[in-house]
Amino acid sequence: GKMTHFEGGQRVPAIMKWPGRIPADTVCSEITLSMDLLPTIAYITGAELPSIKLDGKNVYDLITGVEGATSPHEYFFYGTAAVRSGDWKYHQTEKFKVKKTRRTTQGPTLYNLREDIGETTNVIDQRPEIAARFAHVLANNPNRAP
């Protein structure tokens, strides 16, 4: 559902074409965000960025297929309820804004998105060290409201 922190409600594909700059028929699976567009377009055009701190990052290397380029975002926060890094996503609390769900837990939960994009198999018991790291990162999110 679109009103949750699950991947089905958050993921949006981007299709880009820029002959001579973006290699044809390439796919980038790294996480980027719409807030990355401003710094990236500013870089491309040579425009000066605003003096305020931006959350977005320049993703030019990802867009243009630079070998070995990775997301500049170590963590992606879904408010104060969930955090993602690489293949892993941790929900401190699974937020549901719909009345019916097949979910048997409200959190905390941990999912391996590479193996389970639908976030159906909670692997928190198999990978407690990853869950503990994510719980710490989520609790210490610098953007968290006091």
CSV table of N, CA and C in Angstrom, one decimal:
chain,number,residue,atom,x,y,z
A,1,GLY,N,0.8,-1.2,0.0
A,1,GLY,CA,0.0,0.0,0.0
A,1,GLY,C,0.8,1.2,0.0
A,2,LYS,N,0.4,2.3,-0.6
A,2,LYS,CA,1.1,3.5,-0.7
A,2,LYS,C,1.2,4.3,0.6
A,3,MET,N,0.3,3.9,1.6
A,3,MET,CA,0.3,4.6,2.8
A,3,MET,C,1.1,3.9,3.9
A,4,THR,N,2.1,3.2,3.6
A,4,THR,CA,2.9,2.4,4.5
A,4,THR,C,4.4,2.7,4.3
A,5,HIS,N,5.3,2.2,5.1
A,5,HIS,CA,6.7,2.3,4.9
A,5,HIS,C,7.3,1.1,4.1
A,6,PHE,N,6.4,0.2,3.7
A,6,PHE,CA,6.9,-0.9,2.9
A,6,PHE,C,7.3,-0.5,1.5
A,7,GLU,N,8.2,-1.3,0.9
A,7,GLU,CA,8.7,-1.0,-0.4
A,7,GLU,C,7.7,-0.8,-1.5
A,8,GLY,N,6.6,-1.5,-1.4
A,8,GLY,CA,5.5,-1.3,-2.4
A,8,GLY,C,4.9,0.1,-2.3
A,9,GLY,N,5.0,0.7,-1.2
A,9,GLY,CA,4.5,2.1,-1.1
A,9,GLY,C,5.5,3.1,-1.3
A,10,GLN,N,6.8,2.8,-1.4
A,10,GLN,CA,7.9,3.7,-1.5
A,10,GLN,C,8.6,3.7,-2.8
A,11,ARG,N,8.8,2.6,-3.4
A,11,ARG,CA,9.6,2.5,-4.6
A,11,ARG,C,8.9,3.1,-5.8
A,12,VAL,N,9.7,3.8,-6.5
A,12,VAL,CA,9.2,4.4,-7.8
A,12,VAL,C,10.3,4.3,-8.8
A,13,PRO,N,10.1,3.7,-9.9
A,13,PRO,CA,11.2,3.6,-10.9
A,13,PRO,C,11.4,4.9,-11.6
A,14,ALA,N,12.6,5.1,-12.1
A,14,ALA,CA,13.0,6.3,-12.8
A,14,ALA,C,13.5,5.8,-14.2
A,15,ILE,N,13.1,6.5,-15.2
A,15,ILE,CA,13.6,6.1,-16.6
A,15,ILE,C,14.2,7.4,-17.1
A,16,MET,N,15.5,7.3,-17.5
A,16,MET,CA,16.2,8.5,-18.0
A,16,MET,C,16.8,8.2,-19.3
A,17,LYS,N,16.9,9.2,-20.1
A,17,LYS,CA,17.5,9.1,-21.4
A,17,LYS,C,18.4,10.4,-21.6
A,18,TRP,N,19.6,10.2,-22.0
A,18,TRP,CA,20.5,11.3,-22.2
A,18,TRP,C,21.6,10.8,-23.2
A,19,PRO,N,21.3,10.8,-24.5
A,19,PRO,CA,22.3,10.2,-25.4
A,19,PRO,C,23.7,10.8,-25.3
A,20,GLY,N,24.7,9.9,-25.2
A,20,GLY,CA,26.0,10.3,-25.1
A,20,GLY,C,26.5,10.4,-23.6
A,21,ARG,N,25.6,10.4,-22.7
A,21,ARG,CA,25.9,10.5,-21.3
A,21,ARG,C,25.4,9.3,-20.5
A,22,ILE,N,24.2,8.9,-20.7
A,22,ILE,CA,23.6,7.7,-20.0
A,22,ILE,C,23.7,6.6,-21.0
A,23,PRO,N,24.4,5.5,-20.7
A,23,PRO,CA,24.5,4.4,-21.6
A,23,PRO,C,23.2,3.7,-21.8
A,24,ALA,N,22.9,3.4,-23.0
A,24,ALA,CA,21.6,2.7,-23.4
A,24,ALA,C,21.5,1.4,-22.7
A,25,ASP,N,20.3,1.0,-22.4
A,25,ASP,CA,20.0,-0.4,-21.9
A,25,ASP,C,20.7,-0.7,-20.6
A,26,THR,N,21.0,0.3,-19.7
A,26,THR,CA,21.6,0.1,-18.5
A,26,THR,C,20.5,0.2,-17.4
A,27,VAL,N,20.8,-0.5,-16.3
A,27,VAL,CA,19.9,-0.5,-15.1
A,27,VAL,C,20.8,-0.2,-13.9
A,28,CYS,N,20.3,0.7,-13.1
A,28,CYS,CA,21.0,1.0,-11.8
A,28,CYS,C,20.1,0.6,-10.7
A,29,SER,N,20.5,-0.2,-9.8
A,29,SER,CA,19.7,-0.7,-8.7
A,29,SER,C,20.0,0.0,-7.4
A,30,GLU,N,20.9,1.0,-7.4
A,30,GLU,CA,21.2,1.7,-6.2
A,30,GLU,C,20.1,2.7,-5.8
A,31,ILE,N,19.9,2.9,-4.5
A,31,ILE,CA,18.9,3.7,-4.0
A,31,ILE,C,19.2,5.2,-4.2
A,32,THR,N,18.3,5.9,-4.8
A,32,THR,CA,18.4,7.4,-5.0
A,32,THR,C,17.0,7.9,-4.6
A,33,LEU,N,17.0,9.2,-4.4
A,33,LEU,CA,15.8,9.9,-4.0
A,33,LEU,C,15.4,11.1,-4.8
A,34,SER,N,14.2,11.5,-4.9
A,34,SER,CA,13.9,12.7,-5.7
A,34,SER,C,14.6,13.9,-5.2
A,35,MET,N,15.0,13.9,-3.9
A,35,MET,CA,15.7,15.1,-3.3
A,35,MET,C,17.1,15.1,-3.9
A,36,ASP,N,17.6,14.0,-4.6
A,36,ASP,CA,18.9,14.0,-5.2
A,36,ASP,C,18.9,14.8,-6.5
A,37,LEU,N,17.8,15.1,-7.1
A,37,LEU,CA,17.7,15.7,-8.4
A,37,LEU,C,18.3,17.1,-8.3
A,38,LEU,N,18.0,17.9,-7.3
A,38,LEU,CA,18.5,19.3,-7.3
A,38,LEU,C,20.1,19.3,-7.3
A,39,PRO,N,20.7,18.6,-6.4
A,39,PRO,CA,22.2,18.6,-6.4
A,39,PRO,C,22.8,18.1,-7.7
A,40,THR,N,22.1,17.1,-8.2
A,40,THR,CA,22.7,16.5,-9.5
A,40,THR,C,22.5,17.4,-10.6
A,41,ILE,N,21.4,18.0,-10.8
A,41,ILE,CA,21.1,18.9,-11.9
A,41,ILE,C,22.0,20.2,-11.7
A,42,ALA,N,22.2,20.6,-10.5
A,42,ALA,CA,23.1,21.7,-10.3
A,42,ALA,C,24.5,21.4,-10.7
A,43,TYR,N,25.0,20.2,-10.4
A,43,TYR,CA,26.3,19.7,-10.8
A,43,TYR,C,26.4,19.7,-12.3
A,44,ILE,N,25.4,19.1,-13.0
A,44,ILE,CA,25.4,19.0,-14.4
A,44,ILE,C,25.5,20.4,-15.1
A,45,THR,N,24.7,21.3,-14.6
A,45,THR,CA,24.6,22.7,-15.2
A,45,THR,C,25.6,23.7,-14.7
A,46,GLY,N,26.3,23.3,-13.6
A,46,GLY,CA,27.3,24.2,-13.0
A,46,GLY,C,26.6,25.3,-12.2
A,47,ALA,N,25.4,25.1,-11.8
A,47,ALA,CA,24.6,26.1,-11.0
A,47,ALA,C,25.1,26.0,-9.5
A,48,GLU,N,25.0,27.1,-8.9
A,48,GLU,CA,25.4,27.1,-7.4
A,48,GLU,C,24.2,26.6,-6.6
A,49,LEU,N,24.6,25.8,-5.6
A,49,LEU,CA,23.5,25.2,-4.7
A,49,LEU,C,23.2,26.3,-3.7
A,50,PRO,N,22.0,26.2,-3.1
A,50,PRO,CA,21.6,27.1,-2.1
A,50,PRO,C,22.5,27.0,-0.9
A,51,SER,N,22.6,28.0,0.0
A,51,SER,CA,23.5,27.9,1.1
A,51,SER,C,23.0,27.1,2.3
A,52,ILE,N,21.7,26.7,2.2
A,52,ILE,CA,21.1,25.9,3.3
A,52,ILE,C,21.6,24.4,3.1
A,53,LYS,N,21.6,23.6,4.2
A,53,LYS,CA,22.0,22.2,4.1
A,53,LYS,C,20.9,21.4,3.4
A,54,LEU,N,21.4,20.7,2.4
A,54,LEU,CA,20.4,19.9,1.6
A,54,LEU,C,20.6,18.4,2.0
A,55,ASP,N,19.5,17.7,2.0
A,55,ASP,CA,19.6,16.2,2.3
A,55,ASP,C,19.9,15.5,1.0
A,56,GLY,N,19.6,16.0,-0.1
A,56,GLY,CA,19.9,15.4,-1.4
A,56,GLY,C,21.4,15.3,-1.7
A,57,LYS,N,21.8,14.4,-2.5
A,57,LYS,CA,23.2,14.2,-2.9
A,57,LYS,C,23.3,14.1,-4.4
A,58,ASN,N,24.5,14.4,-4.9
A,58,ASN,CA,24.8,14.4,-6.3
A,58,ASN,C,24.9,12.9,-6.7
A,59,VAL,N,24.0,12.4,-7.6
A,59,VAL,CA,24.1,11.0,-8.1
A,59,VAL,C,24.4,10.9,-9.6
A,60,TYR,N,25.2,11.9,-10.0
A,60,TYR,CA,25.6,11.9,-11.5
A,60,TYR,C,26.3,10.6,-11.9
A,61,ASP,N,27.2,10.1,-11.0
A,61,ASP,CA,27.9,8.9,-11.4
A,61,ASP,C,27.0,7.7,-11.5
A,62,LEU,N,26.0,7.6,-10.7
A,62,LEU,CA,25.0,6.5,-10.8
A,62,LEU,C,24.2,6.7,-12.1
A,63,ILE,N,23.8,7.9,-12.4
A,63,ILE,CA,23.0,8.1,-13.6
A,63,ILE,C,23.8,7.8,-14.9
A,64,THR,N,25.0,8.2,-14.9
A,64,THR,CA,25.8,8.0,-16.1
A,64,THR,C,26.6,6.7,-16.1
A,65,GLY,N,26.3,5.8,-15.2
A,65,GLY,CA,26.8,4.4,-15.2
A,65,GLY,C,28.3,4.3,-14.9
A,66,VAL,N,28.8,5.2,-14.1
A,66,VAL,CA,30.3,5.0,-13.7
A,66,VAL,C,30.5,3.7,-13.0
A,67,GLU,N,31.5,3.0,-13.5
A,67,GLU,CA,31.8,1.6,-12.9
A,67,GLU,C,32.1,1.8,-11.4
A,68,GLY,N,31.4,0.9,-10.6
A,68,GLY,CA,31.6,0.9,-9.2
A,68,GLY,C,30.9,2.0,-8.4
A,69,ALA,N,30.1,2.9,-9.1
A,69,ALA,CA,29.4,3.9,-8.3
A,69,ALA,C,28.4,3.3,-7.4
A,70,THR,N,28.3,3.9,-6.2
A,70,THR,CA,27.3,3.4,-5.2
A,70,THR,C,26.5,4.6,-4.7
A,71,SER,N,25.4,4.3,-4.1
A,71,SER,CA,24.5,5.3,-3.6
A,71,SER,C,25.3,6.1,-2.5
A,72,PRO,N,25.1,7.5,-2.5
A,72,PRO,CA,25.8,8.3,-1.5
A,72,PRO,C,25.0,8.2,-0.2
A,73,HIS,N,23.9,7.5,-0.1
A,73,HIS,CA,23.1,7.4,1.1
A,73,HIS,C,23.4,6.1,1.8
A,74,GLU,N,24.1,6.3,2.9
A,74,GLU,CA,24.4,5.1,3.7
A,74,GLU,C,23.1,4.5,4.3
A,75,TYR,N,22.2,5.4,4.8
A,75,TYR,CA,20.9,4.9,5.3
A,75,TYR,C,19.8,5.8,4.7
A,76,PHE,N,18.7,5.2,4.6
A,76,PHE,CA,17.5,5.9,4.2
A,76,PHE,C,16.4,5.7,5.3
A,77,PHE,N,15.9,6.8,5.8
A,77,PHE,CA,15.0,6.7,6.9
A,77,PHE,C,13.6,6.9,6.4
A,78,TYR,N,12.7,6.1,6.9
A,78,TYR,CA,11.3,6.2,6.7
A,78,TYR,C,10.7,6.8,7.9
A,79,GLY,N,10.8,8.1,8.1
A,79,GLY,CA,10.3,8.8,9.3
A,79,GLY,C,11.1,8.2,10.5
A,80,THR,N,10.4,8.0,11.5
A,80,THR,CA,11.1,7.4,12.7
A,80,THR,C,10.7,5.9,12.9
A,81,ALA,N,10.1,5.3,11.9
A,81,ALA,CA,9.6,4.0,12.1
A,81,ALA,C,10.5,2.9,11.4
A,82,ALA,N,11.2,3.3,10.4
A,82,ALA,CA,12.0,2.3,9.6
A,82,ALA,C,13.2,2.9,9.0
A,83,VAL,N,14.2,2.0,8.7
A,83,VAL,CA,15.5,2.5,8.1
A,83,VAL,C,15.9,1.4,7.2
A,84,ARG,N,16.6,1.8,6.1
A,84,ARG,CA,17.1,0.9,5.1
A,84,ARG,C,18.5,1.2,4.8
A,85,SER,N,19.3,0.1,4.5
A,85,SER,CA,20.7,0.3,4.0
A,85,SER,C,21.0,-0.9,3.2
A,86,GLY,N,21.4,-0.7,2.0
A,86,GLY,CA,21.7,-1.9,1.1
A,86,GLY,C,20.6,-2.8,0.9
A,87,ASP,N,20.8,-4.1,1.2
A,87,ASP,CA,19.7,-5.1,1.0
A,87,ASP,C,18.8,-5.2,2.2
A,88,TRP,N,19.1,-4.5,3.3
A,88,TRP,CA,18.4,-4.7,4.6
A,88,TRP,C,17.5,-3.5,4.9
A,89,LYS,N,16.3,-3.9,5.5
A,89,LYS,CA,15.4,-2.9,6.0
A,89,LYS,C,14.8,-3.3,7.3
A,90,TYR,N,14.9,-2.4,8.2
A,90,TYR,CA,14.4,-2.6,9.6
A,90,TYR,C,13.2,-1.7,9.9
A,91,HIS,N,12.2,-2.3,10.5
A,91,HIS,CA,11.0,-1.6,10.9
A,91,HIS,C,11.0,-1.7,12.5
A,92,GLN,N,11.2,-0.5,13.1
A,92,GLN,CA,11.0,-0.5,14.6
A,92,GLN,C,9.5,-0.8,14.9
A,93,THR,N,8.7,-0.1,14.1
A,93,THR,CA,7.2,-0.3,14.2
A,93,THR,C,6.7,-0.3,12.8
A,94,GLU,N,5.9,-1.3,12.4
A,94,GLU,CA,5.3,-1.4,11.1
A,94,GLU,C,4.1,-0.5,11.1
A,95,LYS,N,4.1,0.5,10.3
A,95,LYS,CA,3.0,1.4,10.2
A,95,LYS,C,2.0,1.0,9.2
A,96,PHE,N,0.7,0.8,9.6
A,96,PHE,CA,-0.4,0.5,8.7
A,96,PHE,C,-1.4,1.6,8.8
A,97,LYS,N,-1.8,2.0,7.6
A,97,LYS,CA,-2.8,3.0,7.6
A,97,LYS,C,-4.0,2.4,6.8
A,98,VAL,N,-4.0,1.1,6.7
A,98,VAL,CA,-5.2,0.4,6.1
A,98,VAL,C,-5.7,-0.5,7.2
A,99,LYS,N,-7.0,-0.8,7.1
A,99,LYS,CA,-7.6,-1.6,8.2
A,99,LYS,C,-7.3,-3.1,8.2
A,100,LYS,N,-7.1,-3.7,7.0
A,100,LYS,CA,-6.8,-5.1,7.0
A,100,LYS,C,-5.4,-5.4,6.5
A,101,THR,N,-4.8,-6.3,7.2
A,101,THR,CA,-3.4,-6.7,6.8
A,101,THR,C,-3.2,-8.2,7.2
A,102,ARG,N,-2.4,-8.9,6.5
A,102,ARG,CA,-2.0,-10.2,6.8
A,102,ARG,C,-0.8,-10.3,7.8
A,103,ARG,N,-0.2,-9.2,8.1
A,103,ARG,CA,0.9,-9.1,8.9
A,103,ARG,C,0.6,-9.7,10.3
A,104,THR,N,1.5,-10.5,10.9
A,104,THR,CA,1.3,-11.0,12.2
A,104,THR,C,2.1,-10.3,13.3
A,105,THR,N,2.9,-9.3,12.9
A,105,THR,CA,3.7,-8.6,13.8
A,105,THR,C,3.6,-7.1,13.5
A,106,GLN,N,3.8,-6.3,14.5
A,106,GLN,CA,3.8,-4.8,14.3
A,106,GLN,C,5.3,-4.3,14.5
A,107,GLY,N,6.2,-5.2,14.7
A,107,GLY,CA,7.6,-4.8,14.8
A,107,GLY,C,8.2,-5.1,16.1
A,108,PRO,N,9.5,-5.1,16.3
A,108,PRO,CA,10.4,-4.8,15.2
A,108,PRO,C,10.6,-6.0,14.3
A,109,THR,N,10.9,-5.6,13.0
A,109,THR,CA,11.1,-6.6,12.0
A,109,THR,C,12.3,-6.3,11.1
A,110,LEU,N,12.9,-7.3,10.5
A,110,LEU,CA,14.0,-7.1,9.6
A,110,LEU,C,13.8,-7.9,8.4
A,111,TYR,N,14.0,-7.3,7.2
A,111,TYR,CA,13.8,-8.0,5.9
A,111,TYR,C,15.0,-7.8,5.1
A,112,ASN,N,15.4,-8.9,4.3
A,112,ASN,CA,16.4,-8.8,3.3
A,112,ASN,C,15.7,-8.6,2.0
A,113,LEU,N,15.8,-7.3,1.5
A,113,LEU,CA,15.1,-6.9,0.3
A,113,LEU,C,15.6,-7.6,-1.0
A,114,ARG,N,16.8,-8.0,-1.0
A,114,ARG,CA,17.3,-8.7,-2.2
A,114,ARG,C,16.6,-10.0,-2.4
A,115,GLU,N,16.3,-10.7,-1.3
A,115,GLU,CA,15.7,-12.0,-1.3
A,115,GLU,C,14.2,-11.9,-1.1
A,116,ASP,N,13.7,-10.8,-0.6
A,116,ASP,CA,12.3,-10.7,-0.2
A,116,ASP,C,11.8,-9.3,-0.3
A,117,ILE,N,11.6,-8.9,-1.6
A,117,ILE,CA,11.2,-7.5,-1.9
A,117,ILE,C,9.8,-7.2,-1.3
A,118,GLY,N,9.0,-8.2,-1.1
A,118,GLY,CA,7.7,-8.0,-0.6
A,118,GLY,C,7.6,-7.9,0.9
A,119,GLU,N,8.8,-8.0,1.6
A,119,GLU,CA,8.9,-7.9,3.0
A,119,GLU,C,7.9,-8.8,3.7
A,120,THR,N,7.9,-10.1,3.3
A,120,THR,CA,7.0,-11.1,3.9
A,120,THR,C,7.6,-12.0,4.9
A,121,THR,N,9.0,-12.1,4.9
A,121,THR,CA,9.6,-13.0,5.9
A,121,THR,C,10.5,-12.2,6.8
A,122,ASN,N,10.1,-12.1,8.0
A,122,ASN,CA,10.9,-11.4,9.1
A,122,ASN,C,12.1,-12.3,9.5
A,123,VAL,N,13.3,-11.8,9.3
A,123,VAL,CA,14.5,-12.6,9.6
A,123,VAL,C,15.2,-12.0,10.8
A,124,ILE,N,14.5,-11.3,11.6
A,124,ILE,CA,15.1,-10.6,12.8
A,124,ILE,C,15.8,-11.7,13.7
A,125,ASP,N,15.2,-12.8,13.9
A,125,ASP,CA,15.7,-13.9,14.8
A,125,ASP,C,17.0,-14.5,14.2
A,126,GLN,N,17.1,-14.5,12.8
A,126,GLN,CA,18.3,-15.1,12.2
A,126,GLN,C,19.5,-14.1,12.1
A,127,ARG,N,19.2,-12.8,12.2
A,127,ARG,CA,20.2,-11.7,12.0
A,127,ARG,C,20.1,-10.6,13.1
A,128,PRO,N,20.1,-11.0,14.4
A,128,PRO,CA,19.9,-10.0,15.4
A,128,PRO,C,21.0,-8.9,15.5
A,129,GLU,N,22.2,-9.2,15.0
A,129,GLU,CA,23.2,-8.2,15.0
A,129,GLU,C,22.9,-7.1,14.0
A,130,ILE,N,22.3,-7.4,12.9
A,130,ILE,CA,21.9,-6.4,11.9
A,130,ILE,C,20.8,-5.6,12.5
A,131,ALA,N,19.8,-6.3,13.1
A,131,ALA,CA,18.7,-5.6,13.7
A,131,ALA,C,19.1,-4.6,14.8
A,132,ALA,N,20.1,-5.0,15.6
A,132,ALA,CA,20.6,-4.2,16.7
A,132,ALA,C,21.3,-2.9,16.1
A,133,ARG,N,22.0,-3.1,15.0
A,133,ARG,CA,22.7,-2.0,14.4
A,133,ARG,C,21.7,-1.0,13.9
A,134,PHE,N,20.7,-1.5,13.2
A,134,PHE,CA,19.6,-0.6,12.6
A,134,PHE,C,18.8,0.1,13.7
A,135,ALA,N,18.5,-0.7,14.8
A,135,ALA,CA,17.8,0.0,15.9
A,135,ALA,C,18.6,1.1,16.5
A,136,HIS,N,19.9,0.9,16.6
A,136,HIS,CA,20.8,2.0,17.1
A,136,HIS,C,20.8,3.2,16.1
A,137,VAL,N,20.9,2.9,14.9
A,137,VAL,CA,21.0,4.0,13.8
A,137,VAL,C,19.6,4.7,13.8
A,138,LEU,N,18.5,4.0,13.9
A,138,LEU,CA,17.2,4.7,13.9
A,138,LEU,C,17.0,5.5,15.1
A,139,ALA,N,17.4,5.0,16.3
A,139,ALA,CA,17.3,5.8,17.5
A,139,ALA,C,18.2,7.1,17.5
A,140,ASN,N,19.3,7.0,16.8
A,140,ASN,CA,20.2,8.1,16.8
A,140,ASN,C,20.2,8.9,15.5
A,141,ASN,N,19.1,8.8,14.7
A,141,ASN,CA,19.0,9.5,13.4
A,141,ASN,C,19.1,11.0,13.7
A,142,PRO,N,20.1,11.7,13.1
A,142,PRO,CA,20.2,13.1,13.3
A,142,PRO,C,19.1,14.0,12.9
A,143,ASN,N,18.2,13.4,12.1
A,143,ASN,CA,17.0,14.2,11.6
A,143,ASN,C,15.8,13.9,12.4
A,144,ARG,N,15.9,13.1,13.5
A,144,ARG,CA,14.8,12.7,14.3
A,144,ARG,C,14.4,13.9,15.2
A,145,ALA,N,13.1,14.1,15.2
A,145,ALA,CA,12.5,15.2,16.0
A,145,ALA,C,12.8,15.0,17.5
A,146,PRO,N,13.0,16.0,18.3
A,146,PRO,CA,13.3,15.8,19.7
A,146,PRO,C,12.0,15.3,20.4
